[in-house]
Tab-separated table of C-alpha atoms and ligand atoms in Angstrom:
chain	number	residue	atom	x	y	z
A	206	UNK	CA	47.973	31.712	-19.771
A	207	UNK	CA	45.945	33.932	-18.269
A	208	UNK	CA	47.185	36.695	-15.894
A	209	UNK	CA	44.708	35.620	-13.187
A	210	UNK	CA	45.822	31.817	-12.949
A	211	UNK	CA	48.951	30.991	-10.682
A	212	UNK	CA	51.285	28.711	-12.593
A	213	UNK	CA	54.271	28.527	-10.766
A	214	UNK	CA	56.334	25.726	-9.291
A	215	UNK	CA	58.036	26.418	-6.236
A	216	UNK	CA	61.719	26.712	-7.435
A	217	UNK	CA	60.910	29.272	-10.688
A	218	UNK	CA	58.574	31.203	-8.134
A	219	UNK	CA	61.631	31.654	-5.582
A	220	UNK	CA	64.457	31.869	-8.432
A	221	UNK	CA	63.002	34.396	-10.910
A	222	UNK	CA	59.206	34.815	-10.989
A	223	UNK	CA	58.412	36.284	-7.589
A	224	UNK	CA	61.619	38.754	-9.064
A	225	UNK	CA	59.591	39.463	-12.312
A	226	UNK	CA	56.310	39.918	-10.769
A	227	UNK	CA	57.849	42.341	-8.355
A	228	UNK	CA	59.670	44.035	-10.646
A	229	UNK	CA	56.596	44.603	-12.893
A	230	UNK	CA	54.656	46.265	-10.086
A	231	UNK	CA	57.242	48.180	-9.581
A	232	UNK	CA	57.353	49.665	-13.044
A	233	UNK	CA	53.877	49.960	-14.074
A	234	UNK	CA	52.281	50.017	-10.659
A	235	UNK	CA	53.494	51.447	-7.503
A	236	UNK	CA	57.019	52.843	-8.914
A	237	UNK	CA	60.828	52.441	-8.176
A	238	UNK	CA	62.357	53.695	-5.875
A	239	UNK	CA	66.339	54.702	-6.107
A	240	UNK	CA	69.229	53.299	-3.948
A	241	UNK	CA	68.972	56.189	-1.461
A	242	UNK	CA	65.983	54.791	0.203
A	243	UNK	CA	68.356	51.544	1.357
A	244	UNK	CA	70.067	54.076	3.214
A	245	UNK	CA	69.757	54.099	7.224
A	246	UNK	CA	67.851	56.824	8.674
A	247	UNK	CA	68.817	58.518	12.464
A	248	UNK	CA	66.078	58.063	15.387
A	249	UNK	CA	65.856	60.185	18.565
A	250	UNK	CA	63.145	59.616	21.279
A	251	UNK	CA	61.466	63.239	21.611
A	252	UNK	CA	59.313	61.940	24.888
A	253	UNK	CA	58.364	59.497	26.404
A	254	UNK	CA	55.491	59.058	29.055
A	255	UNK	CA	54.917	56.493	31.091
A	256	UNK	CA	51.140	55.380	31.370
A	257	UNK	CA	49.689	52.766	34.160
A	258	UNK	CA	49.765	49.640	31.032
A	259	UNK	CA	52.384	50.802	28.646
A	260	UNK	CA	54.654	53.665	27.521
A	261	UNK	CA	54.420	55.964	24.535
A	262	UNK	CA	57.509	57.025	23.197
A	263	UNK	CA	57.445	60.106	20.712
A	264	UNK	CA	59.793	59.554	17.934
A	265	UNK	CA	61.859	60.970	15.459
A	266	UNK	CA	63.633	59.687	12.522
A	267	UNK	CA	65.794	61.894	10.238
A	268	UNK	CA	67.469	61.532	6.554
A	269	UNK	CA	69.485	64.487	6.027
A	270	UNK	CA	67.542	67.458	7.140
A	271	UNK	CA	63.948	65.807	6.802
A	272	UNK	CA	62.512	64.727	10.116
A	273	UNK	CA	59.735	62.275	10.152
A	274	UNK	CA	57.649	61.596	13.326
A	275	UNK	CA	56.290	58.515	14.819
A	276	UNK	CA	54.713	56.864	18.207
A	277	UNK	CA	55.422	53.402	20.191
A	278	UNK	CA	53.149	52.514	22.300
A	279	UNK	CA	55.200	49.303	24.734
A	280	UNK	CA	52.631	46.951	26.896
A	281	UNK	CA	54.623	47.408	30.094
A	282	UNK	CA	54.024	43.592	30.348
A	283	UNK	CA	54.940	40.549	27.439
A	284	UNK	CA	58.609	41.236	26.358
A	285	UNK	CA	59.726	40.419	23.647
A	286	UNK	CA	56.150	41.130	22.352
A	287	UNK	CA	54.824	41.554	19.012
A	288	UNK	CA	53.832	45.191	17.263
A	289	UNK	CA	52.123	46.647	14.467
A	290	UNK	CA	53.072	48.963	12.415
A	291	UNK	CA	49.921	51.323	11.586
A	292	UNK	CA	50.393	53.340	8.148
A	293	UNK	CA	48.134	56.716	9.704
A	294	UNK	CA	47.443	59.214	6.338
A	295	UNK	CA	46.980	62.611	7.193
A	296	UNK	CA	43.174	62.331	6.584
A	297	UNK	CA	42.931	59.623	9.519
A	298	UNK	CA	45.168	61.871	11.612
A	299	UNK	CA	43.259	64.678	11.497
A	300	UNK	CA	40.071	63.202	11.690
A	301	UNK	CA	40.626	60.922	14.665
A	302	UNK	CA	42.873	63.966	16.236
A	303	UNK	CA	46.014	61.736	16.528
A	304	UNK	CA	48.281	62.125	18.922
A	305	UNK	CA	45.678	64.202	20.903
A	306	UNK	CA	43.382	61.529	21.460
A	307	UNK	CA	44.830	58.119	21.898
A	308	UNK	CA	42.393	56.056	21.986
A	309	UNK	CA	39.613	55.676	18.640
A	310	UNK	CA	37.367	53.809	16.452
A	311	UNK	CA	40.958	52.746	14.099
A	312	UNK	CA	43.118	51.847	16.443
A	313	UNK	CA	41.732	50.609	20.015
A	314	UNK	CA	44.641	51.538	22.096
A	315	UNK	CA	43.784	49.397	25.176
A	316	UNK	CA	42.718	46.467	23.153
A	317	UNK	CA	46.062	46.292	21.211
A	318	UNK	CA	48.027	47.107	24.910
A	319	UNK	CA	45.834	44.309	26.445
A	320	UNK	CA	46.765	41.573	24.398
A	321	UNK	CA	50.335	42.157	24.320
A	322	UNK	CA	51.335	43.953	21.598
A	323	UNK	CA	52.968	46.919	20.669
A	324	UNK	CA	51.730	49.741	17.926
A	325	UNK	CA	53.656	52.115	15.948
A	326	UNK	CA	52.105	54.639	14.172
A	327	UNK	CA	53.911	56.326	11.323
A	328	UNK	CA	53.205	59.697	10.370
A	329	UNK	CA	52.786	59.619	6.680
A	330	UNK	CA	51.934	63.433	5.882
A	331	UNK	CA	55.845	63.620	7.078
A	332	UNK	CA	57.265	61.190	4.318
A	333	UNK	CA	55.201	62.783	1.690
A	334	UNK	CA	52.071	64.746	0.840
A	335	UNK	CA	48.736	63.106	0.392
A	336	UNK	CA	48.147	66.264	-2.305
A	337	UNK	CA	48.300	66.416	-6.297
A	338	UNK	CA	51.777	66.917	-6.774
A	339	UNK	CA	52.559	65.349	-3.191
A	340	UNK	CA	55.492	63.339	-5.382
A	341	UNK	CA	57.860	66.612	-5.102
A	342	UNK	CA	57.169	66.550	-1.597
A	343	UNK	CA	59.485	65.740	1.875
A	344	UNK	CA	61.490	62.249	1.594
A	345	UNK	CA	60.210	61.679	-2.453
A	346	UNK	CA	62.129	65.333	-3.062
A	347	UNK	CA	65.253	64.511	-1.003
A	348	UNK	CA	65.917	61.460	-2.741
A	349	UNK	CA	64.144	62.004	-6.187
A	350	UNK	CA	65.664	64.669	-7.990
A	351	UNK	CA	65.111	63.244	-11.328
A	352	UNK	CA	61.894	61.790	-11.854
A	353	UNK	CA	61.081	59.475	-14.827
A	354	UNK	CA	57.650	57.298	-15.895
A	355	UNK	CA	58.940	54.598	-13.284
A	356	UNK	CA	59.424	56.616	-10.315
A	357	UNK	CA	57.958	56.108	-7.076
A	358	UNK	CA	55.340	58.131	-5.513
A	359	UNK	CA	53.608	58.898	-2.425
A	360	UNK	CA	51.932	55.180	-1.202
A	361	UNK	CA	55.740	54.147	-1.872
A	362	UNK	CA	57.042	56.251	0.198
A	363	UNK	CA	54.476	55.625	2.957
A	364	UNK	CA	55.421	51.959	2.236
A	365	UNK	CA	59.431	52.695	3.061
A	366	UNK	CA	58.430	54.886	5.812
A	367	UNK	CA	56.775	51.367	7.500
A	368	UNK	CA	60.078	49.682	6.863
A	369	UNK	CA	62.132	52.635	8.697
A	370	UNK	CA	59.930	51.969	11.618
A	371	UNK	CA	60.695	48.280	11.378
A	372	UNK	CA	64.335	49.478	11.450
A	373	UNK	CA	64.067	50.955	14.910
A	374	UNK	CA	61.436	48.153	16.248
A	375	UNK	CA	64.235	45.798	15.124
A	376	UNK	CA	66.864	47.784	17.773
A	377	UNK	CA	64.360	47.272	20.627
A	378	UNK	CA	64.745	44.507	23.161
A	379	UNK	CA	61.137	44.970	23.882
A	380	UNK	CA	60.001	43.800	20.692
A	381	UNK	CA	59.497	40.484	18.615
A	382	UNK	CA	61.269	41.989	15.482
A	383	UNK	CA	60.350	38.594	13.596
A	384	UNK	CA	56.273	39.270	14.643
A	385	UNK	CA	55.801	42.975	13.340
A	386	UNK	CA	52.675	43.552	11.102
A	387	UNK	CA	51.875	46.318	8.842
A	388	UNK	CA	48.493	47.657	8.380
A	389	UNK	CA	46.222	50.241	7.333
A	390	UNK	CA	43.391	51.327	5.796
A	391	UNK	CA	41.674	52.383	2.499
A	392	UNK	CA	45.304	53.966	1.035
A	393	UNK	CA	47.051	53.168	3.978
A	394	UNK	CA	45.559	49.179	3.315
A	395	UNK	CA	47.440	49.726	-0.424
A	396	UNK	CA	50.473	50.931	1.450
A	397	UNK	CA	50.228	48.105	4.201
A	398	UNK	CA	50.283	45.662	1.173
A	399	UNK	CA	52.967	47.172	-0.427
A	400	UNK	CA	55.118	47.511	2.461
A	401	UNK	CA	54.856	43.850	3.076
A	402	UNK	CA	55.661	42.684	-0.971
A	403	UNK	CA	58.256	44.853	-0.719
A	404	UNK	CA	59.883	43.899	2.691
A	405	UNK	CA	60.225	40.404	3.999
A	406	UNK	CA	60.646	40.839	7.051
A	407	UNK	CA	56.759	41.932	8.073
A	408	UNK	CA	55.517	38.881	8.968
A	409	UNK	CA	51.887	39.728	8.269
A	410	UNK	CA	50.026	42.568	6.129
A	411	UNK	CA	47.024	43.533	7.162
A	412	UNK	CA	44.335	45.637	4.618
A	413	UNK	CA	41.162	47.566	5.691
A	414	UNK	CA	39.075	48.085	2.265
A	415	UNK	CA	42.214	48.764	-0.007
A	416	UNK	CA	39.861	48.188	-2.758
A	417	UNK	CA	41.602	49.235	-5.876
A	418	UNK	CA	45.116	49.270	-5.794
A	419	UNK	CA	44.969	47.571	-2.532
A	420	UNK	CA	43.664	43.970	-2.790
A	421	UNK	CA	40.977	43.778	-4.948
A	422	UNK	CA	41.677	42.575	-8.663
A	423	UNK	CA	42.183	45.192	-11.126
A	424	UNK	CA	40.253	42.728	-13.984
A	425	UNK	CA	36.519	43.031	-13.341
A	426	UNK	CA	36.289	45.970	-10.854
A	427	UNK	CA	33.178	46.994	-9.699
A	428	UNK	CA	33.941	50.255	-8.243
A	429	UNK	CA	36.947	51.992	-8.209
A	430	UNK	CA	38.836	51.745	-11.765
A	431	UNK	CA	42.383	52.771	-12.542
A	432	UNK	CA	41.406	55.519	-14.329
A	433	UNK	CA	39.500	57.101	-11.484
A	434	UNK	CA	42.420	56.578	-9.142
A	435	UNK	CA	44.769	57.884	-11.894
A	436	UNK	CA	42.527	60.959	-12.026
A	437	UNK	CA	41.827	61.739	-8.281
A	438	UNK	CA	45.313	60.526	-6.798
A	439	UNK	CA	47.835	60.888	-9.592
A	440	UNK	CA	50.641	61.096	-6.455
A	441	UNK	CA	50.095	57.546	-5.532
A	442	UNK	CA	51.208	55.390	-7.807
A	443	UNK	CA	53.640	56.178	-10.837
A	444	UNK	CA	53.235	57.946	-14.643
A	445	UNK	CA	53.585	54.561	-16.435
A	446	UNK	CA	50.296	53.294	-14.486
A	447	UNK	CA	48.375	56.022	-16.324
A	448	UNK	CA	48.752	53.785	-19.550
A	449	UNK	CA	46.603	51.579	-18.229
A	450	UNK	CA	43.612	53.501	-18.119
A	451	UNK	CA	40.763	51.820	-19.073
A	452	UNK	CA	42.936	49.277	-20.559
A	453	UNK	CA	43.012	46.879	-16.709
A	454	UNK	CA	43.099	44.016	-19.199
A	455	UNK	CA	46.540	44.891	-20.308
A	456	UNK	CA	48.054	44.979	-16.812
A	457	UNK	CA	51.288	42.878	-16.939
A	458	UNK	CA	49.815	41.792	-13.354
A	459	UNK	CA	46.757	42.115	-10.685
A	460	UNK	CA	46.688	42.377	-7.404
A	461	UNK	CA	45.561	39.198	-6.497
A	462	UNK	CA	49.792	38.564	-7.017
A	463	UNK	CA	50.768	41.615	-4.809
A	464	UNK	CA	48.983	39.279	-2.234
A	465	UNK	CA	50.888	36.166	-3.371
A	466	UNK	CA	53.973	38.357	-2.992
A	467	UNK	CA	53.262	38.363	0.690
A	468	UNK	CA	53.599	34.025	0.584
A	469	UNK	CA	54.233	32.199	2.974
A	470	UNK	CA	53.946	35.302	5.196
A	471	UNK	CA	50.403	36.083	6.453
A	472	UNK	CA	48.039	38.407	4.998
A	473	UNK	CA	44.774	39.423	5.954
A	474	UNK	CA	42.216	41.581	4.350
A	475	UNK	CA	38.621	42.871	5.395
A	476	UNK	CA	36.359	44.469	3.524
A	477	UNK	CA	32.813	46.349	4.231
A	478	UNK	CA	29.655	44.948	2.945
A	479	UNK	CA	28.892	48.720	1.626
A	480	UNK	CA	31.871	49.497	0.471
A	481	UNK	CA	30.887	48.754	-3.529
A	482	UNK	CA	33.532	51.241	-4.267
A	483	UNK	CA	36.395	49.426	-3.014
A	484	UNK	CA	34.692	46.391	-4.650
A	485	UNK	CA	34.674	43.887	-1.301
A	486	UNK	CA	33.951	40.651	-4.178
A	487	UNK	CA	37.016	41.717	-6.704
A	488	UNK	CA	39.064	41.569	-2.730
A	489	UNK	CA	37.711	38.258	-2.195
A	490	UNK	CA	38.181	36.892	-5.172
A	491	UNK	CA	42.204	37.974	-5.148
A	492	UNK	CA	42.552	36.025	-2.042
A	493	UNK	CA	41.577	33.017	-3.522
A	494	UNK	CA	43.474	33.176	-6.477
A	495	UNK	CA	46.580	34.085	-4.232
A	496	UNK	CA	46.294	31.839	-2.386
A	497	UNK	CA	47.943	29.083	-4.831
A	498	UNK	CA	51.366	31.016	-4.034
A	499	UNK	CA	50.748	29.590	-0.183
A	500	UNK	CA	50.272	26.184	-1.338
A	501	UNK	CA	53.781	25.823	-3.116
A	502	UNK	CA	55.019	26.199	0.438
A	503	UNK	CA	52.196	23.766	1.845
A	504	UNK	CA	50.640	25.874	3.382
A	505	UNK	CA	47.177	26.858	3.449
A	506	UNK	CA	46.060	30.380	1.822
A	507	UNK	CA	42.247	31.364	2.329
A	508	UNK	CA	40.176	28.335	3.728
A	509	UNK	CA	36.778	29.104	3.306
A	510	UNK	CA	34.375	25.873	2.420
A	511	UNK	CA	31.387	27.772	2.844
A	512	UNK	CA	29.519	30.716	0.993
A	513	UNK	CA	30.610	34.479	2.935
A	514	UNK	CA	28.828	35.042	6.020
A	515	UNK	CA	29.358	38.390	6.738
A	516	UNK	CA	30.989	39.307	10.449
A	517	UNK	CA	32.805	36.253	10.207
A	518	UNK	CA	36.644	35.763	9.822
A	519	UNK	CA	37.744	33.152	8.027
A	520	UNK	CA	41.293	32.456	9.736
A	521	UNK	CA	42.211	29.215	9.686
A	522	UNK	CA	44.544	29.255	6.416
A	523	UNK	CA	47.857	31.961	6.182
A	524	UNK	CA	45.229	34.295	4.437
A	525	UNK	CA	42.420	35.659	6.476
A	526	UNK	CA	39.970	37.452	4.994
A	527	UNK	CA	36.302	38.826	6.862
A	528	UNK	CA	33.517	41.281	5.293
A	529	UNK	CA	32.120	43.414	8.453
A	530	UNK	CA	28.244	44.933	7.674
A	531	UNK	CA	28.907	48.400	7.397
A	532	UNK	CA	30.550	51.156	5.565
A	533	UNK	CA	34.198	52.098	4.462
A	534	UNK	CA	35.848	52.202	7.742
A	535	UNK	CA	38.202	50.438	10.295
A	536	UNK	CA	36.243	48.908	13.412
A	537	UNK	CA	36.893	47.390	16.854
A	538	UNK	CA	35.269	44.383	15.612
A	539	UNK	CA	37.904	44.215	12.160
A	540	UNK	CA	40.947	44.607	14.599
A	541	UNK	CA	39.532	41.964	17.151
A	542	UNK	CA	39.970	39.947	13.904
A	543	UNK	CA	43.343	40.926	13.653
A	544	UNK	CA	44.256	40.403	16.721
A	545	UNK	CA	42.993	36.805	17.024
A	546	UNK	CA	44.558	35.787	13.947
A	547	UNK	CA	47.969	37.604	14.353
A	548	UNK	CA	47.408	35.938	17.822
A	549	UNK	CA	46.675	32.643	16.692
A	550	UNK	CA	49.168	32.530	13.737
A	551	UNK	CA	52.104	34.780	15.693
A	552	UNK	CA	53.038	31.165	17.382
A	553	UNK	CA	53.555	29.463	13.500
A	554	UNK	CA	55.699	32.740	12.559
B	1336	LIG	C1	38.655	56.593	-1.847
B	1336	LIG	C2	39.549	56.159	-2.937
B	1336	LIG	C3	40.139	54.884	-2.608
B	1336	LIG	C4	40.628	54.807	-1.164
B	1336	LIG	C5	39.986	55.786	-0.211
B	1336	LIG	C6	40.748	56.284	1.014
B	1336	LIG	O1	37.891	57.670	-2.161
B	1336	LIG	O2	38.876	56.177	-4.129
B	1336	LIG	O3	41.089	54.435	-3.525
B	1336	LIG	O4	41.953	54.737	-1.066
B	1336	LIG	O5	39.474	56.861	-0.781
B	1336	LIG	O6	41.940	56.155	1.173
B	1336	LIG	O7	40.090	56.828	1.867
């Protein structure tokens, strides 16, 4: 059988192959982590200021003598309300000049505010370094003394650090602890994707141009191959991955299943019409093939009847998936997108 169809029935999915398939990401792809990361981290509001439409609380959260920051931003109005939980990497944060300036092109402040919800933004650089040997670094050298093939690296890390924010949302009357997304782009789309295979309790992962990695398949890339990302970012994903270098054919899995890990959960992904590198067709195409996971719960995955229109989002079924015209970035027009279809689905969740 190939790798790319989805054979499951519902009961072997739920009883051991959703198990298997995670497990085999785990190993090859994105790594394991150990039983330390299960345990609960401390949080302590640094500030908080109180703004005419919501209030931005400056956060800490600490595992032994690591402290990792991040920000809530509360509509004043719509409690309970939902949230997302934005995976920032330290490239984003310095080049949108986060927490200086609020409000920018990836994340619309008063849009989000306006229509109710609430955003988190986790600090990644303070989990662990987005730098060639970033694996030895903060949280991933705390808890990883002994590191082997399997181990987890950096987007891991990122990926628990979106579940320790989830933690604290969960404490907070103010939130809907059962509507909290997770989302990012480019590495922090891999991470957003990861975070929400790996933790049930997101109710919806949301990718910006994860390309490879991320969501597009791993069979057939047109851009970005595993070798390149093996070679530029060997601190994302773990050693073993490495062995798959030029050999994407032998993956025990693609990513159009890290998507079906998300089932019956909502994902959505975007991707840029020039964005070759991140291979916006291989994205696609793993949303389709995922979307046979949704149906063993009846429910829909991608619905798309039509051939892509670009600028379009195709939101109907518990995948959505639109392709802006543009380059490799996050827009206002991708997260109206999100909004309307966390907005649209959030009643169904
Ligand atoms: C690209 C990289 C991608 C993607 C992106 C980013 O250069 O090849 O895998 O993650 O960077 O995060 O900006």
């Amino acid at each position: 059988m190939s790798i790319l169809n989805f054979n499951y029935n519902k009961y072997s999915w739920e009883e051991s192959e959703r198990k298997k398939v995670l497990a085999l990401f785990e190993n090859y792809i994105y790594g394991v982590r150990p039983p330390e990361s299960l345990e609960r981290f401390v949080y302590q509001i640094l500030d908080e200021e109180i703004f005419p439409n919501f209030i931005k609380r400056h956060l800490q959260m600490t595992y032994q003598d690591l402290n990792m920051n991040f920000y809530l931003f509360l509509p004043r109005k719509n409690k309970p309300c939902p949230a997302f939980v934005f995976i920032m990497h330290p490239a984003q944060e310095k080049h949108y000049n986060f927490p200086k300036k609020l409000e920018s092109e990836i994340i619309p402040l008063s849009m989000i505010i306006k229509e109710g919800f609430a955003l988190a933004v986790l600090i990644t650089n303070d989990i662990a370094k987005d730098e060639i040997g970033g694996e030895k670094s903060n949280l991933l050298a705390i808890m990883d003394k002994k590191r082997e093939p399997n181990s987890w690296k950096v987007i891991s890390a990122w990926a628990l650090g979106a579940s320790k924010v989830l933690d604290y949302l969960e404490t907070l009357p103010e939130i809907d602890s059962k509507k909290v997304a997770t989302i990012g782009h480019s590495r922090g789309g891999k991470t957003a994707l990861w975070a929400g295979a790996t933790d049930s309790r997101f109710a919806l992962a949301i990718s910006s141009c994860s390309g490879n990695t991320g969501a597009a398949l791993s069979r057939g890339n047109t851009g970005e191959t595993v070798k390149d990302i093996n070679e530029r970012f060997p601190h994302w994903f773990c050693d073993n991955y490495k062995m798959f270098n030029e050999r994407e054919n032998s993956l025990p899995v693609d990513q159009h299943l890290l998507i079906a890990l998300q089932a019956p959960r909502l994902c959505y992904v975007s991707s840029a019409t020039e964005d070759e590198w991140a291979d916006p067709d291989g994205e696609l195409l793993a949303c389709k093939l995922a979307s046979k996971a949704y149906e063993l719960y009846k429910e829909q995955g991608l619905l798309m009847s039509e051939p892509l229109k670009a600028d379009y989002s195709y939101s109907e079924g518990h995948i959505g998936y639109h392709r802006h015209t543009g380059k490799h970035l996050i827009t206002h027009q991708d997260w109206e997108f999100y909004l309307s279809f966390f907005k649209k689905k959030v009643s169904q969740v």
